[in-house]
């Protein structure tokens, strides 16, 4: 089964610094998502990206956040001026078009720790 | 605000028993429903999807959907210790936006 990959697996940063989280989704599809999960809490939708544009974003996804597709295969989530409350697991997800377009398969996640 | 509610548990069942996990959702227009399993420190893993009222079986797992009651459940038959995890209910609303419940922690006792 195709996999979603994410790097790094763990990122430690100082408050106020910028971080970039990377993801390589399942290939040959257009939808892509970022989620976060604060320790002990539920998975929260951040943003969906379709055909190189933001499709939907939640109220969490404010001006501190941005997403890009710097090349044909990688997606990035940039968090500017990180805050302590940004500490969480960040997951990217994409459908597997071989199964259906509305399922979502998650990458292994990046654990972000803001000190 | 679209809500997905689950009992947080913990739910404990003996090995070999049936585990029953429940979920309710607030958006009556939702059409797609999913169950994920999440082991501690890992990412959610898709177990099943269900789109129509009734039951859908996949191995030891059965998902049940009742759109009129806005209720979706997951039954795990012949529970195994390896099934011990947190089970997440996810509901799709709007343009493919997933809403997750807080999850139910399941422990299968050998």
PDB file of N, CA and C in Angstrom, chain B residues 7-110:
ATOM      1  N   UNK B   7     -17.444   8.459  23.678  1.00  0.00           N
ATOM      2  CA  UNK B   7     -17.078   8.200  25.067  1.00  0.00           C
ATOM      3  C   UNK B   7     -15.567   8.001  25.129  1.00  0.00           C
ATOM      4  N   UNK B   8     -14.923   8.713  26.042  1.00  0.00           N
ATOM      5  CA  UNK B   8     -13.459   8.637  26.093  1.00  0.00           C
ATOM      6  C   UNK B   8     -12.963   7.327  26.680  1.00  0.00           C
ATOM      7  N   UNK B   9     -13.876   6.629  27.387  1.00  0.00           N
ATOM      8  CA  UNK B   9     -13.474   5.387  28.039  1.00  0.00           C
ATOM      9  C   UNK B   9     -12.755   5.663  29.348  1.00  0.00           C
ATOM     10  N   UNK B  10     -11.872   4.777  29.772  1.00  0.00           N
ATOM     11  CA  UNK B  10     -11.452   3.613  29.005  1.00  0.00           C
ATOM     12  C   UNK B  10     -12.485   2.496  29.010  1.00  0.00           C
ATOM     13  N   UNK B  11     -12.483   1.753  27.908  1.00  0.00           N
ATOM     14  CA  UNK B  11     -13.334   0.594  27.759  1.00  0.00           C
ATOM     15  C   UNK B  11     -12.446  -0.632  27.881  1.00  0.00           C
ATOM     16  N   UNK B  12     -12.811  -1.525  28.777  1.00  0.00           N
ATOM     17  CA  UNK B  12     -12.043  -2.746  28.966  1.00  0.00           C
ATOM     18  C   UNK B  12     -12.915  -3.944  28.654  1.00  0.00           C
ATOM     19  N   UNK B  13     -12.399  -4.842  27.848  1.00  0.00           N
ATOM     20  CA  UNK B  13     -13.114  -6.077  27.533  1.00  0.00           C
ATOM     21  C   UNK B  13     -12.131  -7.238  27.647  1.00  0.00           C
ATOM     22  N   UNK B  14     -12.620  -8.426  27.989  1.00  0.00           N
ATOM     23  CA  UNK B  14     -11.724  -9.585  28.026  1.00  0.00           C
ATOM     24  C   UNK B  14     -11.431 -10.080  26.616  1.00  0.00           C
ATOM     25  N   UNK B  15     -10.308 -10.715  26.465  1.00  0.00           N
ATOM     26  CA  UNK B  15      -9.930 -11.291  25.176  1.00  0.00           C
ATOM     27  C   UNK B  15     -11.019 -12.235  24.685  1.00  0.00           C
ATOM     28  N   UNK B  16     -11.357 -12.089  23.402  1.00  0.00           N
ATOM     29  CA  UNK B  16     -12.385 -12.928  22.806  1.00  0.00           C
ATOM     30  C   UNK B  16     -13.787 -12.329  22.845  1.00  0.00           C
ATOM     31  N   UNK B  17     -13.958 -11.273  23.607  1.00  0.00           N
ATOM     32  CA  UNK B  17     -15.279 -10.642  23.728  1.00  0.00           C
ATOM     33  C   UNK B  17     -15.508  -9.668  22.574  1.00  0.00           C
ATOM     34  N   UNK B  18     -16.719  -9.128  22.529  1.00  0.00           N
ATOM     35  CA  UNK B  18     -17.059  -8.096  21.547  1.00  0.00           C
ATOM     36  C   UNK B  18     -16.884  -6.720  22.192  1.00  0.00           C
ATOM     37  N   UNK B  19     -16.149  -5.868  21.512  1.00  0.00           N
ATOM     38  CA  UNK B  19     -16.005  -4.479  21.959  1.00  0.00           C
ATOM     39  C   UNK B  19     -16.927  -3.606  21.118  1.00  0.00           C
ATOM     40  N   UNK B  20     -17.656  -2.720  21.768  1.00  0.00           N
ATOM     41  CA  UNK B  20     -18.607  -1.852  21.077  1.00  0.00           C
ATOM     42  C   UNK B  20     -18.237  -0.397  21.319  1.00  0.00           C
ATOM     43  N   UNK B  21     -17.999   0.307  20.231  1.00  0.00           N
ATOM     44  CA  UNK B  21     -17.567   1.701  20.308  1.00  0.00           C
ATOM     45  C   UNK B  21     -18.607   2.568  19.605  1.00  0.00           C
ATOM     46  N   UNK B  22     -18.934   3.685  20.210  1.00  0.00           N
ATOM     47  CA  UNK B  22     -20.021   4.510  19.711  1.00  0.00           C
ATOM     48  C   UNK B  22     -19.574   5.927  19.396  1.00  0.00           C
ATOM     49  N   UNK B  23     -20.321   6.556  18.487  1.00  0.00           N
ATOM     50  CA  UNK B  23     -19.981   7.899  18.044  1.00  0.00           C
ATOM     51  C   UNK B  23     -21.258   8.599  17.586  1.00  0.00           C
ATOM     52  N   UNK B  24     -21.428   9.840  17.973  1.00  0.00           N
ATOM     53  CA  UNK B  24     -22.522  10.650  17.446  1.00  0.00           C
ATOM     54  C   UNK B  24     -21.942  11.897  16.808  1.00  0.00           C
ATOM     55  N   UNK B  25     -22.684  12.454  15.853  1.00  0.00           N
ATOM     56  CA  UNK B  25     -22.186  13.621  15.133  1.00  0.00           C
ATOM     57  C   UNK B  25     -23.302  14.638  14.982  1.00  0.00           C
ATOM     58  N   UNK B  26     -22.917  15.881  14.804  1.00  0.00           N
ATOM     59  CA  UNK B  26     -23.918  16.948  14.816  1.00  0.00           C
ATOM     60  C   UNK B  26     -24.386  17.382  13.427  1.00  0.00           C
ATOM     61  N   UNK B  27     -23.545  17.194  12.395  1.00  0.00           N
ATOM     62  CA  UNK B  27     -23.894  17.683  11.067  1.00  0.00           C
ATOM     63  C   UNK B  27     -24.753  16.668  10.326  1.00  0.00           C
ATOM     64  N   UNK B  28     -26.027  16.953  10.217  1.00  0.00           N
ATOM     65  CA  UNK B  28     -26.945  16.007   9.588  1.00  0.00           C
ATOM     66  C   UNK B  28     -26.619  15.792   8.102  1.00  0.00           C
ATOM     67  N   UNK B  29     -25.901  16.723   7.504  1.00  0.00           N
ATOM     68  CA  UNK B  29     -25.557  16.601   6.091  1.00  0.00           C
ATOM     69  C   UNK B  29     -24.334  15.736   5.814  1.00  0.00           C
ATOM     70  N   UNK B  30     -23.709  15.219   6.835  1.00  0.00           N
ATOM     71  CA  UNK B  30     -22.523  14.388   6.654  1.00  0.00           C
ATOM     72  C   UNK B  30     -22.867  13.116   5.893  1.00  0.00           C
ATOM     73  N   UNK B  31     -21.963  12.715   5.012  1.00  0.00           N
ATOM     74  CA  UNK B  31     -22.233  11.559   4.154  1.00  0.00           C
ATOM     75  C   UNK B  31     -21.176  10.470   4.265  1.00  0.00           C
ATOM     76  N   UNK B  32     -20.035  10.796   4.816  1.00  0.00           N
ATOM     77  CA  UNK B  32     -18.941   9.820   4.878  1.00  0.00           C
ATOM     78  C   UNK B  32     -18.455   9.707   6.316  1.00  0.00           C
ATOM     79  N   UNK B  33     -18.200   8.445   6.712  1.00  0.00           N
ATOM     80  CA  UNK B  33     -17.869   8.176   8.109  1.00  0.00           C
ATOM     81  C   UNK B  33     -16.742   7.154   8.156  1.00  0.00           C
ATOM     82  N   UNK B  34     -15.832   7.354   9.093  1.00  0.00           N
ATOM     83  CA  UNK B  34     -14.635   6.514   9.142  1.00  0.00           C
ATOM     84  C   UNK B  34     -14.297   6.164  10.585  1.00  0.00           C
ATOM     85  N   UNK B  35     -13.706   5.011  10.727  1.00  0.00           N
ATOM     86  CA  UNK B  35     -13.111   4.618  12.000  1.00  0.00           C
ATOM     87  C   UNK B  35     -11.609   4.446  11.801  1.00  0.00           C
ATOM     88  N   UNK B  36     -10.865   5.057  12.706  1.00  0.00           N
ATOM     89  CA  UNK B  36      -9.412   4.940  12.719  1.00  0.00           C
ATOM     90  C   UNK B  36      -8.976   4.343  14.058  1.00  0.00           C
ATOM     91  N   UNK B  37      -7.857   3.673  14.018  1.00  0.00           N
ATOM     92  CA  UNK B  37      -7.223   3.158  15.233  1.00  0.00           C
ATOM     93  C   UNK B  37      -5.919   3.928  15.420  1.00  0.00           C
ATOM     94  N   UNK B  38      -5.627   4.311  16.651  1.00  0.00           N
ATOM     95  CA  UNK B  38      -4.400   5.041  16.920  1.00  0.00           C
ATOM     96  C   UNK B  38      -3.711   4.429  18.141  1.00  0.00           C
ATOM     97  N   UNK B  39      -2.539   3.878  17.895  1.00  0.00           N
ATOM     98  CA  UNK B  39      -1.712   3.406  18.989  1.00  0.00           C
ATOM     99  C   UNK B  39      -0.958   4.598  19.561  1.00  0.00           C
ATOM    100  N   UNK B  40      -0.603   4.490  20.813  1.00  0.00           N
ATOM    101  CA  UNK B  40       0.053   5.595  21.508  1.00  0.00           C
ATOM    102  C   UNK B  40       1.316   6.039  20.771  1.00  0.00           C
ATOM    103  N   UNK B  41       1.388   7.311  20.464  1.00  0.00           N
ATOM    104  CA  UNK B  41       2.559   7.868  19.799  1.00  0.00           C
ATOM    105  C   UNK B  41       2.618   7.632  18.307  1.00  0.00           C
ATOM    106  N   UNK B  42       1.570   7.026  17.752  1.00  0.00           N
ATOM    107  CA  UNK B  42       1.536   6.719  16.322  1.00  0.00           C
ATOM    108  C   UNK B  42       0.457   7.528  15.628  1.00  0.00           C
ATOM    109  N   UNK B  43       0.454   7.442  14.305  1.00  0.00           N
ATOM    110  CA  UNK B  43      -0.555   8.167  13.540  1.00  0.00           C
ATOM    111  C   UNK B  43      -1.828   7.335  13.414  1.00  0.00           C
ATOM    112  N   UNK B  44      -2.951   7.989  13.137  1.00  0.00           N
ATOM    113  CA  UNK B  44      -4.201   7.240  12.938  1.00  0.00           C
ATOM    114  C   UNK B  44      -4.101   6.298  11.749  1.00  0.00           C
ATOM    115  N   UNK B  45      -4.671   5.132  11.923  1.00  0.00           N
ATOM    116  CA  UNK B  45      -4.645   4.084  10.903  1.00  0.00           C
ATOM    117  C   UNK B  45      -6.089   3.766  10.521  1.00  0.00           C
ATOM    118  N   UNK B  46      -6.398   3.860   9.252  1.00  0.00           N
ATOM    119  CA  UNK B  46      -7.762   3.643   8.795  1.00  0.00           C
ATOM    120  C   UNK B  46      -8.185   2.184   8.987  1.00  0.00           C
ATOM    121  N   UNK B  47      -9.339   2.007   9.628  1.00  0.00           N
ATOM    122  CA  UNK B  47      -9.909   0.668   9.792  1.00  0.00           C
ATOM    123  C   UNK B  47     -11.018   0.444   8.774  1.00  0.00           C
ATOM    124  N   UNK B  48     -11.999   1.345   8.771  1.00  0.00           N
ATOM    125  CA  UNK B  48     -13.164   1.146   7.919  1.00  0.00           C
ATOM    126  C   UNK B  48     -13.787   2.470   7.538  1.00  0.00           C
ATOM    127  N   UNK B  49     -14.474   2.434   6.416  1.00  0.00           N
ATOM    128  CA  UNK B  49     -15.321   3.549   6.013  1.00  0.00           C
ATOM    129  C   UNK B  49     -16.742   3.029   5.862  1.00  0.00           C
ATOM    130  N   UNK B  50     -17.718   3.914   6.033  1.00  0.00           N
ATOM    131  CA  UNK B  50     -19.114   3.539   5.815  1.00  0.00           C
ATOM    132  C   UNK B  50     -19.856   4.760   5.324  1.00  0.00           C
ATOM    133  N   UNK B  51     -20.749   4.540   4.349  1.00  0.00           N
ATOM    134  CA  UNK B  51     -21.416   5.664   3.705  1.00  0.00           C
ATOM    135  C   UNK B  51     -22.940   5.536   3.736  1.00  0.00           C
ATOM    136  N   UNK B  52     -23.434   4.277   3.873  1.00  0.00           N
ATOM    137  CA  UNK B  52     -24.873   4.027   3.796  1.00  0.00           C
ATOM    138  C   UNK B  52     -25.377   3.494   5.128  1.00  0.00           C
ATOM    139  N   UNK B  53     -26.642   3.738   5.396  1.00  0.00           N
ATOM    140  CA  UNK B  53     -27.260   3.204   6.606  1.00  0.00           C
ATOM    141  C   UNK B  53     -27.161   1.682   6.630  1.00  0.00           C
ATOM    142  N   UNK B  54     -26.966   1.151   7.826  1.00  0.00           N
ATOM    143  CA  UNK B  54     -26.887  -0.290   7.976  1.00  0.00           C
ATOM    144  C   UNK B  54     -25.525  -0.719   8.467  1.00  0.00           C
ATOM    145  N   UNK B  55     -25.222  -1.968   8.212  1.00  0.00           N
ATOM    146  CA  UNK B  55     -23.981  -2.571   8.684  1.00  0.00           C
ATOM    147  C   UNK B  55     -23.016  -2.800   7.533  1.00  0.00           C
ATOM    148  N   UNK B  56     -21.730  -2.705   7.871  1.00  0.00           N
ATOM    149  CA  UNK B  56     -20.673  -3.051   6.915  1.00  0.00           C
ATOM    150  C   UNK B  56     -19.632  -3.852   7.673  1.00  0.00           C
ATOM    151  N   UNK B  57     -19.342  -5.042   7.160  1.00  0.00           N
ATOM    152  CA  UNK B  57     -18.436  -5.950   7.850  1.00  0.00           C
ATOM    153  C   UNK B  57     -17.121  -6.072   7.095  1.00  0.00           C
ATOM    154  N   UNK B  58     -16.044  -6.123   7.864  1.00  0.00           N
ATOM    155  CA  UNK B  58     -14.708  -6.338   7.287  1.00  0.00           C
ATOM    156  C   UNK B  58     -13.911  -7.133   8.308  1.00  0.00           C
ATOM    157  N   UNK B  59     -13.859  -8.436   8.095  1.00  0.00           N
ATOM    158  CA  UNK B  59     -13.158  -9.300   9.035  1.00  0.00           C
ATOM    159  C   UNK B  59     -13.824  -9.286  10.399  1.00  0.00           C
ATOM    160  N   UNK B  60     -13.068  -8.953  11.423  1.00  0.00           N
ATOM    161  CA  UNK B  60     -13.626  -8.920  12.781  1.00  0.00           C
ATOM    162  C   UNK B  60     -14.334  -7.608  13.098  1.00  0.00           C
ATOM    163  N   UNK B  61     -14.300  -6.676  12.177  1.00  0.00           N
ATOM    164  CA  UNK B  61     -14.865  -5.349  12.398  1.00  0.00           C
ATOM    165  C   UNK B  61     -16.207  -5.200  11.671  1.00  0.00           C
ATOM    166  N   UNK B  62     -17.159  -4.592  12.367  1.00  0.00           N
ATOM    167  CA  UNK B  62     -18.433  -4.225  11.754  1.00  0.00           C
ATOM    168  C   UNK B  62     -18.738  -2.779  12.107  1.00  0.00           C
ATOM    169  N   UNK B  63     -18.937  -1.969  11.086  1.00  0.00           N
ATOM    170  CA  UNK B  63     -19.367  -0.596  11.294  1.00  0.00           C
ATOM    171  C   UNK B  63     -20.870  -0.523  11.075  1.00  0.00           C
ATOM    172  N   UNK B  64     -21.526   0.288  11.884  1.00  0.00           N
ATOM    173  CA  UNK B  64     -22.972   0.470  11.773  1.00  0.00           C
ATOM    174  C   UNK B  64     -23.264   1.957  11.681  1.00  0.00           C
ATOM    175  N   UNK B  65     -24.156   2.310  10.769  1.00  0.00           N
ATOM    176  CA  UNK B  65     -24.495   3.715  10.557  1.00  0.00           C
ATOM    177  C   UNK B  65     -25.998   3.905  10.608  1.00  0.00           C
ATOM    178  N   UNK B  66     -26.425   4.926  11.329  1.00  0.00           N
ATOM    179  CA  UNK B  66     -27.832   5.319  11.378  1.00  0.00           C
ATOM    180  C   UNK B  66     -27.864   6.833  11.215  1.00  0.00           C
ATOM    181  N   UNK B  67     -28.104   7.286   9.996  1.00  0.00           N
ATOM    182  CA  UNK B  67     -28.071   8.721   9.717  1.00  0.00           C
ATOM    183  C   UNK B  67     -29.230   9.453  10.384  1.00  0.00           C
ATOM    184  N   UNK B  68     -30.361   8.794  10.521  1.00  0.00           N
ATOM    185  CA  UNK B  68     -31.501   9.459  11.170  1.00  0.00           C
ATOM    186  C   UNK B  68     -31.184   9.789  12.622  1.00  0.00           C
ATOM    187  N   UNK B  69     -30.464   8.909  13.283  1.00  0.00           N
ATOM    188  CA  UNK B  69     -30.075   9.127  14.673  1.00  0.00           C
ATOM    189  C   UNK B  69     -28.711   9.792  14.785  1.00  0.00           C
ATOM    190  N   UNK B  70     -28.052   9.998  13.647  1.00  0.00           N
ATOM    191  CA  UNK B  70     -26.724  10.626  13.611  1.00  0.00           C
ATOM    192  C   UNK B  70     -25.769   9.866  14.520  1.00  0.00           C
ATOM    193  N   UNK B  71     -25.695   8.594  14.235  1.00  0.00           N
ATOM    194  CA  UNK B  71     -24.991   7.663  15.108  1.00  0.00           C
ATOM    195  C   UNK B  71     -24.221   6.671  14.245  1.00  0.00           C
ATOM    196  N   UNK B  72     -22.970   6.454  14.637  1.00  0.00           N
ATOM    197  CA  UNK B  72     -22.157   5.448  13.957  1.00  0.00           C
ATOM    198  C   UNK B  72     -21.408   4.661  15.023  1.00  0.00           C
ATOM    199  N   UNK B  73     -21.296   3.364  14.817  1.00  0.00           N
ATOM    200  CA  UNK B  73     -20.641   2.526  15.813  1.00  0.00           C
ATOM    201  C   UNK B  73     -19.668   1.566  15.153  1.00  0.00           C
ATOM    202  N   UNK B  74     -18.814   1.004  15.968  1.00  0.00           N
ATOM    203  CA  UNK B  74     -17.851  -0.001  15.518  1.00  0.00           C
ATOM    204  C   UNK B  74     -17.883  -1.153  16.492  1.00  0.00           C
ATOM    205  N   UNK B  75     -18.096  -2.360  15.969  1.00  0.00           N
ATOM    206  CA  UNK B  75     -18.022  -3.568  16.773  1.00  0.00           C
ATOM    207  C   UNK B  75     -16.756  -4.321  16.397  1.00  0.00           C
ATOM    208  N   UNK B  76     -16.055  -4.770  17.417  1.00  0.00           N
ATOM    209  CA  UNK B  76     -14.869  -5.598  17.198  1.00  0.00           C
ATOM    210  C   UNK B  76     -15.148  -6.950  17.828  1.00  0.00           C
ATOM    211  N   UNK B  77     -15.248  -7.964  16.977  1.00  0.00           N
ATOM    212  CA  UNK B  77     -15.506  -9.319  17.476  1.00  0.00           C
ATOM    213  C   UNK B  77     -14.197 -10.005  17.811  1.00  0.00           C
ATOM    214  N   UNK B  78     -14.285 -10.996  18.730  1.00  0.00           N
ATOM    215  CA  UNK B  78     -13.104 -11.784  19.101  1.00  0.00           C
ATOM    216  C   UNK B  78     -11.931 -10.836  19.392  1.00  0.00           C
ATOM    217  N   UNK B  79     -12.145  -9.922  20.301  1.00  0.00           N
ATOM    218  CA  UNK B  79     -11.132  -8.905  20.603  1.00  0.00           C
ATOM    219  C   UNK B  79      -9.817  -9.541  21.022  1.00  0.00           C
ATOM    220  N   UNK B  80      -8.726  -8.948  20.539  1.00  0.00           N
ATOM    221  CA  UNK B  80      -7.388  -9.427  20.836  1.00  0.00           C
ATOM    222  C   UNK B  80      -6.615  -8.346  21.597  1.00  0.00           C
ATOM    223  N   UNK B  81      -5.642  -8.745  22.385  1.00  0.00           N
ATOM    224  CA  UNK B  81      -4.828  -7.732  23.081  1.00  0.00           C
ATOM    225  C   UNK B  81      -4.224  -6.712  22.126  1.00  0.00           C
ATOM    226  N   UNK B  82      -3.931  -7.128  20.896  1.00  0.00           N
ATOM    227  CA  UNK B  82      -3.367  -6.190  19.920  1.00  0.00           C
ATOM    228  C   UNK B  82      -4.378  -5.138  19.460  1.00  0.00           C
ATOM    229  N   UNK B  83      -5.650  -5.334  19.794  1.00  0.00           N
ATOM    230  CA  UNK B  83      -6.666  -4.326  19.469  1.00  0.00           C
ATOM    231  C   UNK B  83      -6.658  -3.177  20.476  1.00  0.00           C
ATOM    232  N   UNK B  84      -5.909  -3.325  21.541  1.00  0.00           N
ATOM    233  CA  UNK B  84      -5.830  -2.268  22.556  1.00  0.00           C
ATOM    234  C   UNK B  84      -5.231  -1.018  21.931  1.00  0.00           C
ATOM    235  N   UNK B  85      -6.019   0.041  21.883  1.00  0.00           N
ATOM    236  CA  UNK B  85      -5.630   1.287  21.217  1.00  0.00           C
ATOM    237  C   UNK B  85      -6.728   2.312  21.469  1.00  0.00           C
ATOM    238  N   UNK B  86      -6.543   3.480  20.918  1.00  0.00           N
ATOM    239  CA  UNK B  86      -7.602   4.489  20.919  1.00  0.00           C
ATOM    240  C   UNK B  86      -8.271   4.468  19.556  1.00  0.00           C
ATOM    241  N   UNK B  87      -9.598   4.433  19.554  1.00  0.00           N
ATOM    242  CA  UNK B  87     -10.370   4.354  18.310  1.00  0.00           C
ATOM    243  C   UNK B  87     -11.022   5.711  18.046  1.00  0.00           C
ATOM    244  N   UNK B  88     -10.733   6.228  16.872  1.00  0.00           N
ATOM    245  CA  UNK B  88     -11.189   7.555  16.491  1.00  0.00           C
ATOM    246  C   UNK B  88     -12.309   7.463  15.465  1.00  0.00           C
ATOM    247  N   UNK B  89     -13.375   8.172  15.729  1.00  0.00           N
ATOM    248  CA  UNK B  89     -14.463   8.311  14.771  1.00  0.00           C
ATOM    249  C   UNK B  89     -14.220   9.591  13.986  1.00  0.00           C
ATOM    250  N   UNK B  90     -14.372   9.535  12.675  1.00  0.00           N
ATOM    251  CA  UNK B  90     -14.182  10.719  11.836  1.00  0.00           C
ATOM    252  C   UNK B  90     -15.381  10.870  10.911  1.00  0.00           C
ATOM    253  N   UNK B  91     -15.827  12.083  10.772  1.00  0.00           N
ATOM    254  CA  UNK B  91     -17.001  12.400   9.964  1.00  0.00           C
ATOM    255  C   UNK B  91     -16.610  13.476   8.960  1.00  0.00           C
ATOM    256  N   UNK B  92     -17.016  13.294   7.726  1.00  0.00           N
ATOM    257  CA  UNK B  92     -16.695  14.270   6.689  1.00  0.00           C
ATOM    258  C   UNK B  92     -17.858  15.231   6.524  1.00  0.00           C
ATOM    259  N   UNK B  93     -17.555  16.518   6.613  1.00  0.00           N
ATOM    260  CA  UNK B  93     -18.547  17.559   6.384  1.00  0.00           C
ATOM    261  C   UNK B  93     -17.988  18.547   5.378  1.00  0.00           C
ATOM    262  N   UNK B  94     -18.883  19.214   4.700  1.00  0.00           N
ATOM    263  CA  UNK B  94     -18.434  20.234   3.766  1.00  0.00           C
ATOM    264  C   UNK B  94     -17.625  19.628   2.634  1.00  0.00           C
ATOM    265  N   UNK B  95     -16.662  20.394   2.170  1.00  0.00           N
ATOM    266  CA  UNK B  95     -15.852  19.950   1.042  1.00  0.00           C
ATOM    267  C   UNK B  95     -14.705  19.080   1.527  1.00  0.00           C
ATOM    268  N   UNK B  96     -15.042  17.860   1.923  1.00  0.00           N
ATOM    269  CA  UNK B  96     -14.017  16.887   2.291  1.00  0.00           C
ATOM    270  C   UNK B  96     -13.234  17.280   3.531  1.00  0.00           C
ATOM    271  N   UNK B  97     -13.875  17.957   4.462  1.00  0.00           N
ATOM    272  CA  UNK B  97     -13.210  18.306   5.713  1.00  0.00           C
ATOM    273  C   UNK B  97     -13.549  17.265   6.771  1.00  0.00           C
ATOM    274  N   UNK B  98     -12.506  16.669   7.352  1.00  0.00           N
ATOM    275  CA  UNK B  98     -12.675  15.626   8.344  1.00  0.00           C
ATOM    276  C   UNK B  98     -12.763  16.231   9.737  1.00  0.00           C
ATOM    277  N   UNK B  99     -13.747  15.756  10.507  1.00  0.00           N
ATOM    278  CA  UNK B  99     -13.864  16.115  11.923  1.00  0.00           C
ATOM    279  C   UNK B  99     -13.702  14.836  12.732  1.00  0.00           C
ATOM    280  N   UNK B 100     -12.822  14.892  13.704  1.00  0.00           N
ATOM    281  CA  UNK B 100     -12.528  13.719  14.515  1.00  0.00           C
ATOM    282  C   UNK B 100     -13.121  13.862  15.914  1.00  0.00           C
ATOM    283  N   UNK B 101     -13.533  12.737  16.479  1.00  0.00           N
ATOM    284  CA  UNK B 101     -13.869  12.695  17.878  1.00  0.00           C
ATOM    285  C   UNK B 101     -12.603  12.606  18.713  1.00  0.00           C
ATOM    286  N   UNK B 102     -12.774  12.686  20.007  1.00  0.00           N
ATOM    287  CA  UNK B 102     -11.618  12.635  20.905  1.00  0.00           C
ATOM    288  C   UNK B 102     -11.084  11.216  21.067  1.00  0.00           C
ATOM    289  N   UNK B 103     -11.864  10.225  20.608  1.00  0.00           N
ATOM    290  CA  UNK B 103     -11.382   8.856  20.678  1.00  0.00           C
ATOM    291  C   UNK B 103     -11.837   8.115  21.916  1.00  0.00           C
ATOM    292  N   UNK B 104     -11.969   6.805  21.774  1.00  0.00           N
ATOM    293  CA  UNK B 104     -12.288   5.918  22.887  1.00  0.00           C
ATOM    294  C   UNK B 104     -11.107   4.980  23.094  1.00  0.00           C
ATOM    295  N   UNK B 105     -10.608   4.959  24.324  1.00  0.00           N
ATOM    296  CA  UNK B 105      -9.492   4.078  24.648  1.00  0.00           C
ATOM    297  C   UNK B 105     -10.008   2.688  24.963  1.00  0.00           C
ATOM    298  N   UNK B 106      -9.511   1.702  24.242  1.00  0.00           N
ATOM    299  CA  UNK B 106      -9.916   0.307  24.424  1.00  0.00           C
ATOM    300  C   UNK B 106      -8.744  -0.497  24.964  1.00  0.00           C
ATOM    301  N   UNK B 107      -9.019  -1.267  26.006  1.00  0.00           N
ATOM    302  CA  UNK B 107      -8.034  -2.210  26.532  1.00  0.00           C
ATOM    303  C   UNK B 107      -8.637  -3.602  26.478  1.00  0.00           C
ATOM    304  N   UNK B 108      -7.944  -4.518  25.820  1.00  0.00           N
ATOM    305  CA  UNK B 108      -8.370  -5.918  25.767  1.00  0.00           C
ATOM    306  C   UNK B 108      -7.505  -6.693  26.741  1.00  0.00           C
ATOM    307  N   UNK B 109      -8.165  -7.293  27.703  1.00  0.00           N
ATOM    308  CA  UNK B 109      -7.458  -7.964  28.798  1.00  0.00           C
ATOM    309  C   UNK B 109      -7.240  -9.433  28.458  1.00  0.00           C
ATOM    310  N   UNK B 110      -5.976  -9.895  28.434  1.00  0.00           N
ATOM    311  CA  UNK B 110      -5.717 -11.303  28.089  1.00  0.00           C
ATOM    312  C   UNK B 110      -6.319 -12.251  29.112  1.00  0.00           C
TER     313      UNK B 110
END
